[in-house]
Short mmCIF file of C-alpha atoms and ligand atoms in Angstrom, two decimals:
data_model
loop_
_atom_site.label_atom_id
_atom_site.label_comp_id
_atom_site.label_asym_id
_atom_site.label_seq_id
_atom_site.Cartn_x
_atom_site.Cartn_y
_atom_site.Cartn_z
CA MET A 1 13.02 -24.94 6.33
CA THR A 2 16.05 -23.26 7.87
CA ASP A 3 17.71 -20.12 6.59
CA ARG A 4 21.39 -19.17 6.43
CA TYR A 5 21.25 -17.83 9.99
CA ARG A 6 19.77 -21.05 11.41
CA ARG A 7 16.32 -19.58 11.86
CA GLN A 8 13.60 -22.15 11.33
CA LEU A 9 10.85 -20.65 9.19
CA ARG A 10 7.59 -21.85 10.67
CA TYR A 11 5.26 -18.91 10.15
CA LEU A 12 3.62 -17.77 6.92
CA ARG A 13 1.64 -14.55 6.73
CA VAL A 14 -0.83 -14.67 3.87
CA SER A 15 -2.32 -11.52 2.41
CA VAL A 16 -5.55 -12.42 0.61
CA THR A 17 -6.26 -9.01 -0.90
CA ASP A 18 -4.71 -5.57 -1.41
CA ARG A 19 -8.13 -3.93 -0.96
CA CYS A 20 -9.19 -2.27 2.25
CA ASN A 21 -12.22 -0.40 3.54
CA LEU A 22 -10.04 1.99 5.58
CA ARG A 23 -7.27 4.33 4.36
CA CYS A 24 -4.94 4.51 7.36
CA VAL A 25 -2.43 7.35 7.05
CA TYR A 26 0.51 5.14 8.04
CA CYS A 27 -0.44 2.37 5.63
CA VAL A 28 -1.67 3.89 2.35
CA PRO A 29 -1.18 7.22 0.58
CA GLY A 30 -4.10 9.67 0.64
CA THR A 31 -4.53 9.68 -3.13
CA PRO A 32 -6.34 6.83 -4.94
CA GLN A 33 -3.96 3.95 -5.65
CA PRO A 34 -3.99 1.43 -8.48
CA ARG A 35 -5.47 -1.85 -7.30
CA LEU A 36 -4.53 -5.30 -8.40
CA LYS A 37 -6.75 -6.73 -11.12
CA HIS A 38 -8.92 -9.61 -10.05
CA GLU A 39 -6.99 -12.05 -12.25
CA ASP A 40 -3.67 -10.95 -10.75
CA ILE A 41 -4.69 -11.99 -7.26
CA LEU A 42 -3.99 -15.50 -6.07
CA ARG A 43 -7.15 -17.62 -6.04
CA TYR A 44 -7.97 -19.37 -2.79
CA GLU A 45 -7.17 -22.78 -4.21
CA GLU A 46 -3.78 -21.48 -5.33
CA ILE A 47 -3.05 -20.14 -1.87
CA LEU A 48 -4.10 -23.45 -0.32
CA ARG A 49 -1.76 -25.33 -2.59
CA ILE A 50 1.14 -23.02 -1.70
CA VAL A 51 0.37 -23.35 2.02
CA ARG A 52 0.22 -27.16 1.74
CA VAL A 53 3.70 -27.15 0.23
CA GLY A 54 4.87 -24.76 2.97
CA VAL A 55 3.46 -27.09 5.63
CA LYS A 56 5.44 -29.97 4.16
CA LEU A 57 8.54 -27.84 4.65
CA GLY A 58 7.73 -26.98 8.25
CA ILE A 59 5.27 -24.07 8.20
CA ALA A 60 3.08 -24.58 11.28
CA LYS A 61 1.33 -21.25 11.62
CA VAL A 62 -0.54 -19.07 9.14
CA ARG A 63 -1.87 -15.60 9.72
CA VAL A 64 -4.46 -14.37 7.23
CA THR A 65 -4.17 -10.65 6.59
CA GLY A 66 -4.54 -8.08 3.81
CA GLY A 67 -5.48 -5.33 2.76
CA GLU A 68 -8.56 -6.11 4.72
CA PRO A 69 -9.24 -9.87 4.60
CA LEU A 70 -12.92 -9.53 5.53
CA VAL A 71 -13.68 -7.61 2.31
CA ARG A 72 -12.70 -10.58 0.12
CA ARG A 73 -15.62 -12.76 -0.86
CA GLY A 74 -15.49 -16.41 0.12
CA LEU A 75 -13.04 -15.83 2.96
CA VAL A 76 -14.87 -18.03 5.44
CA GLY A 77 -14.73 -21.09 3.18
CA PHE A 78 -11.01 -20.47 2.71
CA LEU A 79 -10.49 -20.20 6.48
CA LYS A 80 -12.32 -23.49 6.95
CA GLU A 81 -9.95 -25.22 4.53
CA LEU A 82 -6.96 -23.74 6.30
CA THR A 83 -8.04 -24.71 9.81
CA ALA A 84 -8.69 -28.27 8.56
CA MET A 85 -5.27 -28.58 6.90
CA GLU A 86 -3.22 -31.38 8.38
CA GLY A 87 0.05 -30.22 9.89
CA LEU A 88 -1.03 -26.62 10.32
CA HIS A 89 -1.20 -26.00 14.06
CA GLU A 90 -2.46 -22.44 14.14
CA VAL A 91 -4.51 -20.20 11.86
CA THR A 92 -5.12 -16.62 12.94
CA LEU A 93 -6.68 -13.57 11.39
CA THR A 94 -5.75 -9.88 11.41
CA THR A 95 -8.56 -7.47 10.60
CA ASN A 96 -9.46 -3.82 10.97
CA GLY A 97 -12.71 -4.98 12.57
CA VAL A 98 -15.11 -2.96 10.39
CA ARG A 99 -16.93 -6.09 9.18
CA LEU A 100 -16.20 -8.24 12.17
CA GLU A 101 -19.54 -8.02 13.95
CA GLU A 102 -21.49 -9.30 10.93
CA GLN A 103 -19.06 -12.16 10.22
CA ILE A 104 -17.96 -13.23 13.68
CA GLN A 105 -20.12 -16.36 14.01
CA GLU A 106 -19.08 -17.68 10.61
CA ILE A 107 -15.43 -16.98 11.36
CA ARG A 108 -15.73 -18.93 14.58
CA GLN A 109 -17.52 -21.77 12.83
CA ALA A 110 -14.62 -21.85 10.39
CA GLY A 111 -12.40 -22.82 13.32
CA ILE A 112 -10.64 -19.51 14.03
CA ARG A 113 -10.13 -18.85 17.75
CA ARG A 114 -7.46 -16.16 17.83
CA ILE A 115 -7.90 -12.79 16.25
CA ASN A 116 -6.00 -9.50 16.00
CA VAL A 117 -7.95 -6.29 15.51
CA SER A 118 -6.25 -3.03 14.62
CA LEU A 119 -7.51 -0.07 16.62
CA ASP A 120 -5.25 2.91 17.22
CA THR A 121 -7.52 5.15 19.26
CA LEU A 122 -10.58 5.23 21.50
CA LYS A 123 -11.76 8.56 20.08
CA PRO A 124 -14.04 8.58 17.02
CA THR A 125 -12.52 11.87 15.79
CA THR A 126 -8.95 10.56 15.99
CA PHE A 127 -10.13 7.32 14.35
CA MET A 128 -11.42 9.43 11.45
CA ARG A 129 -8.11 11.29 11.28
CA ILE A 130 -6.07 8.09 11.17
CA THR A 131 -8.25 5.90 8.97
CA ARG A 132 -9.96 8.64 6.91
CA ARG A 133 -13.23 6.80 7.57
CA ASN A 134 -15.88 7.20 10.24
CA ARG A 135 -16.04 3.60 11.49
CA PHE A 136 -14.93 3.68 15.12
CA ARG A 137 -18.23 2.38 16.48
CA LYS A 138 -18.34 -0.50 14.03
CA VAL A 139 -14.84 -1.59 14.99
CA TRP A 140 -15.57 -1.42 18.70
CA ALA A 141 -18.80 -3.38 18.12
CA GLY A 142 -16.74 -5.96 16.21
CA ILE A 143 -14.30 -6.33 19.10
CA MET A 144 -17.16 -6.76 21.55
CA ALA A 145 -18.79 -9.34 19.28
CA ALA A 146 -15.52 -11.30 19.17
CA TYR A 147 -15.33 -11.11 22.96
CA ARG A 148 -18.88 -12.39 23.40
CA ALA A 149 -18.20 -15.17 20.88
CA GLY A 150 -15.31 -16.40 23.04
CA PHE A 151 -12.29 -15.52 20.90
CA ASP A 152 -9.16 -15.83 22.99
CA PRO A 153 -6.89 -14.05 22.90
CA ILE A 154 -8.21 -10.93 21.23
CA LYS A 155 -5.18 -8.82 20.42
CA ILE A 156 -5.62 -5.13 19.73
CA ASN A 157 -2.90 -3.66 17.53
CA VAL A 158 -2.11 0.00 18.12
CA VAL A 159 0.34 1.79 15.84
CA VAL A 160 1.78 4.64 17.89
CA LEU A 161 2.00 7.98 16.09
CA GLU A 162 3.53 11.14 17.53
CA GLY A 163 1.02 13.99 17.63
CA ILE A 164 -1.93 11.77 16.70
CA ASN A 165 -2.61 9.05 19.28
CA ASP A 166 0.42 9.33 21.58
CA GLY A 167 -1.68 11.14 24.21
CA GLU A 168 -3.94 8.10 24.52
CA LEU A 169 -1.46 5.34 25.25
CA ALA A 170 -2.39 5.05 28.91
CA ASP A 171 -6.12 4.95 28.06
CA LEU A 172 -5.53 2.24 25.47
CA ALA A 173 -3.43 0.24 27.93
CA GLY A 174 -6.23 0.72 30.46
CA ILE A 175 -8.51 -1.48 28.31
CA THR A 176 -6.58 -4.44 29.77
CA ARG A 177 -8.00 -3.66 33.21
CA ASP A 178 -11.57 -4.11 31.99
CA TYR A 179 -11.13 -6.83 29.38
CA PRO A 180 -8.83 -9.83 28.97
CA PHE A 181 -7.44 -8.36 25.75
CA HIS A 182 -3.82 -8.10 24.71
CA VAL A 183 -3.18 -4.50 23.71
CA ARG A 184 -0.02 -4.35 21.61
CA PHE A 185 1.75 -1.10 20.87
CA ILE A 186 3.58 -1.19 17.55
CA GLU A 187 6.34 1.17 16.54
CA TYR A 188 5.39 2.95 13.37
CA MET A 189 7.38 1.64 10.40
CA PRO A 190 7.88 4.28 7.73
CA ILE A 191 7.37 2.23 4.59
CA GLY A 192 5.48 2.55 1.35
CA HIS A 193 5.59 6.34 0.66
CA THR A 194 2.42 7.03 2.60
CA GLY A 195 3.08 10.67 3.43
CA CYS A 196 3.36 9.78 7.11
CA ASP A 197 7.04 10.33 7.97
CA TYR A 198 9.86 9.48 10.37
CA GLY A 199 8.75 12.39 12.58
CA ARG A 200 5.75 10.31 13.63
CA GLN A 201 7.85 7.57 15.21
CA ILE A 202 7.83 7.00 18.96
CA PHE A 203 10.03 4.20 20.21
CA ARG A 204 9.63 1.49 22.81
CA ASP A 205 11.19 3.26 25.83
CA GLU A 206 8.98 6.29 25.46
CA ILE A 207 5.90 4.15 24.83
CA LEU A 208 6.60 2.24 28.05
CA GLU A 209 7.20 5.45 29.98
CA ARG A 210 3.82 6.83 28.93
CA ILE A 211 1.97 3.63 29.79
CA GLU A 212 3.68 3.43 33.17
CA ARG A 213 1.90 6.62 34.16
CA LEU A 214 -1.06 4.31 34.68
CA GLY A 215 0.79 2.08 37.14
CA ALA A 216 3.77 -0.27 37.38
CA LEU A 217 4.16 -2.85 34.62
CA THR A 218 5.19 -6.36 35.58
CA PRO A 219 7.05 -8.19 32.80
CA ILE A 220 5.59 -11.53 31.70
CA PRO A 221 8.38 -14.06 31.02
CA HIS A 222 8.93 -14.87 27.36
CA GLN A 223 7.80 -18.34 26.33
CA SER A 224 9.02 -20.33 23.38
CA LEU A 225 5.86 -19.86 21.29
CA ASP A 226 5.55 -16.13 21.97
CA GLY A 227 5.77 -13.78 19.03
CA PRO A 228 7.97 -10.70 18.98
CA ALA A 229 6.01 -8.70 21.57
CA GLU A 230 7.56 -7.92 24.96
CA ARG A 231 4.76 -8.66 27.38
CA TYR A 232 3.68 -6.83 30.54
CA ARG A 233 0.74 -6.69 32.93
CA LEU A 234 -0.70 -3.86 34.97
CA ALA A 235 -1.46 -4.77 38.58
CA GLY A 236 -4.82 -6.55 38.78
CA ALA A 237 -5.40 -6.34 35.01
CA ARG A 238 -7.31 -9.06 33.17
CA GLY A 239 -5.41 -8.59 29.95
CA GLU A 240 -1.84 -7.83 29.00
CA ILE A 241 0.21 -5.22 27.24
CA GLY A 242 2.69 -5.90 24.46
CA ILE A 243 5.31 -3.75 22.82
CA ILE A 244 6.46 -4.57 19.31
CA SER A 245 9.64 -2.62 18.72
CA ALA A 246 10.54 -3.75 15.22
CA ILE A 247 12.52 -0.57 14.60
CA SER A 248 14.32 0.32 17.84
CA HIS A 249 14.97 -3.23 19.07
CA ASN A 250 14.58 -5.41 16.03
CA PHE A 251 13.73 -9.07 16.59
CA CYS A 252 15.28 -10.23 13.32
CA SER A 253 17.53 -12.77 15.06
CA TYR A 254 14.53 -14.92 15.81
CA CYS A 255 12.25 -13.92 12.93
CA ASN A 256 10.61 -17.12 11.69
CA ARG A 257 8.39 -15.55 9.02
CA LEU A 258 7.79 -15.55 5.33
CA ARG A 259 5.04 -13.56 3.65
CA LEU A 260 2.84 -14.44 0.71
CA THR A 261 1.36 -11.35 -0.93
CA ALA A 262 -2.04 -11.24 -2.63
CA SER A 263 -0.23 -10.82 -5.95
CA GLY A 264 1.63 -14.09 -5.42
CA GLN A 265 5.08 -12.96 -4.32
CA LEU A 266 6.92 -14.69 -1.52
CA ARG A 267 8.59 -12.01 0.57
CA THR A 268 11.40 -12.70 2.96
CA CYS A 269 10.96 -9.68 5.25
CA LEU A 270 8.30 -7.05 5.85
CA LEU A 271 10.95 -4.36 5.80
CA SER A 272 12.68 -5.22 2.54
CA ASP A 273 11.51 -5.36 -1.07
CA GLU A 274 13.12 -8.77 -1.65
CA ALA A 275 10.49 -11.05 -3.19
CA ILE A 276 10.31 -14.20 -5.25
CA ASP A 277 7.63 -14.70 -7.83
CA ILE A 278 5.42 -17.69 -7.13
CA ILE A 279 2.23 -16.88 -9.08
CA GLY A 280 4.11 -16.99 -12.43
CA PRO A 281 5.51 -20.53 -12.08
CA LEU A 282 2.27 -21.67 -10.45
CA ARG A 283 0.16 -20.55 -13.39
CA LYS A 284 2.61 -22.04 -15.86
CA GLY A 285 1.85 -25.41 -14.32
CA CYS A 286 4.84 -25.98 -12.06
CA SER A 287 4.98 -29.03 -9.81
CA ASP A 288 4.80 -29.09 -6.01
CA ARG A 289 8.50 -29.91 -6.08
CA ASP A 290 9.11 -26.62 -7.96
CA LEU A 291 7.05 -24.78 -5.35
CA GLU A 292 9.17 -26.33 -2.63
CA GLN A 293 12.26 -25.01 -4.40
CA ILE A 294 10.75 -21.51 -4.43
CA PHE A 295 10.24 -21.69 -0.65
CA ILE A 296 13.80 -22.94 -0.18
CA GLN A 297 15.14 -20.17 -2.39
CA ALA A 298 13.19 -17.60 -0.33
CA ALA A 299 14.61 -19.05 2.88
CA SER A 300 18.14 -18.84 1.49
CA ARG A 301 17.64 -15.19 0.55
CA LYS A 302 16.29 -14.08 3.91
CA GLN A 303 18.59 -11.39 5.24
CA GLU A 304 20.12 -11.44 8.68
CA ARG A 305 18.26 -8.30 9.69
CA HIS A 306 16.31 -5.40 8.26
CA HIS A 307 18.05 -2.13 7.44
CA LEU A 308 15.26 0.37 7.89
CA ASN A 309 16.94 2.21 10.74
CA ASP A 310 20.47 2.33 9.36
CA ILE A 311 22.08 5.76 8.95
CA CYS A 312 21.70 5.40 5.20
CA ARG A 313 18.17 4.06 5.37
CA GLN A 314 17.14 1.33 3.07
CA SER A 315 13.60 2.12 2.06
CA VAL A 316 10.67 -0.15 1.28
CA ASP A 317 8.70 0.84 -1.77
CA ASP A 318 5.69 -1.35 -1.50
CA ARG A 319 2.68 -0.28 0.57
CA MET A 320 1.96 -2.13 3.81
CA SER A 321 -1.55 -2.84 2.51
CA ALA A 322 -0.01 -4.68 -0.44
CA ILE A 323 2.39 -6.72 1.68
CA GLY A 324 0.08 -7.57 4.52
CA GLY A 325 1.46 -5.88 7.67
N1 SAM B 401 -6.54 -4.65 7.41
C1 SAM B 401 -6.01 -5.46 8.46
C2 SAM B 401 -5.78 -4.64 9.71
O1 SAM B 401 -6.04 -3.45 9.69
O2 SAM B 401 -5.39 -5.22 10.71
C3 SAM B 401 -4.78 -6.26 8.10
C4 SAM B 401 -3.70 -5.60 7.30
S1 SAM B 401 -2.81 -4.35 8.13
C5 SAM B 401 -1.64 -3.91 6.90
C6 SAM B 401 -1.90 -5.29 9.30
C7 SAM B 401 -1.28 -4.52 10.44
O3 SAM B 401 -0.25 -3.70 9.96
C8 SAM B 401 -2.25 -3.61 11.19
O4 SAM B 401 -2.21 -3.88 12.57
C9 SAM B 401 -1.72 -2.24 10.93
O5 SAM B 401 -1.96 -1.36 11.98
C10 SAM B 401 -0.25 -2.52 10.73
N2 SAM B 401 0.44 -1.48 9.97
C11 SAM B 401 0.12 -0.99 8.78
N3 SAM B 401 0.99 -0.03 8.39
C12 SAM B 401 1.91 0.08 9.38
C13 SAM B 401 3.07 0.86 9.58
N4 SAM B 401 3.48 1.74 8.67
N5 SAM B 401 3.78 0.69 10.71
C14 SAM B 401 3.39 -0.22 11.63
N6 SAM B 401 2.31 -1.01 11.50
C15 SAM B 401 1.56 -0.87 10.40
#
């Protein structure tokens, strides 16, 4: 599946739920939000069918995300089916880690080996401020459980927010000295009317400058299967540091992703509201051939780049928790 800009689309991010047990300030508004009705969420067997069709068209990697994937019942059985799917080379999971400790063995038995955990701070009080929930210790225990269970790599996603966790960047990077984790600093993307605004953004150069206070960073050469992170290592560190600068240095020219939302929309870009309905045709009994056409249509509509940082900013209405980060 190749788009108009000759990008081969090999990577599907699948959001299995819009529900989450945290309320991160950069991801969801503070006020209660309407949730999808149970019947409006893709069933696992529907997702598997869509993924199978995607694999036929060249999808080789799936990341399971949310909302919070570990709050959806039956997830482990679904992961097992995915990891066993012929033609799918990689299945990974992104979680906030709150329920990780209790599920880690089952997740491993389901065949998952690579995991991303979101953790923006090492301070329980700041964790509470960001996520509006007091779960820091549970998340850290989840990360440690994944480490003991042999997950590799364990990537820790840190969204950098001015005035909230920007004073901790060196400490967070310092985790890579003690553990073989990949700590990835993500530029905050102002989408979804969360009440967190452009003033919270800190860009790549400043992030790097703050981390370098800890010591010199040696760049790690980019390899063909690497994602969008620029990679670095601190001298003597066991792990590595990544910077994901989707806003200041967009990586659209080699974006190979499509996104399937929990509500059954195929989205062409995280930072645009462009979406093609797939749940409707699916539930009206469409054929696999029709599903293929939907993928091909999505590929043909994928834009050359996102427009979130243009002077006249294009905005994204949907919440990150609904799209799947
Ligand atoms: N609940 C899971 C988690 O917390 O990892 C998966 C879903 S979450 C939407 C996926 C990723 O998106 C997380 O790493 C989160 O930090 C990131 N994210 C959410 N909102 C963001 C924003 N406005 N800017 C940048 N990253 C964001």
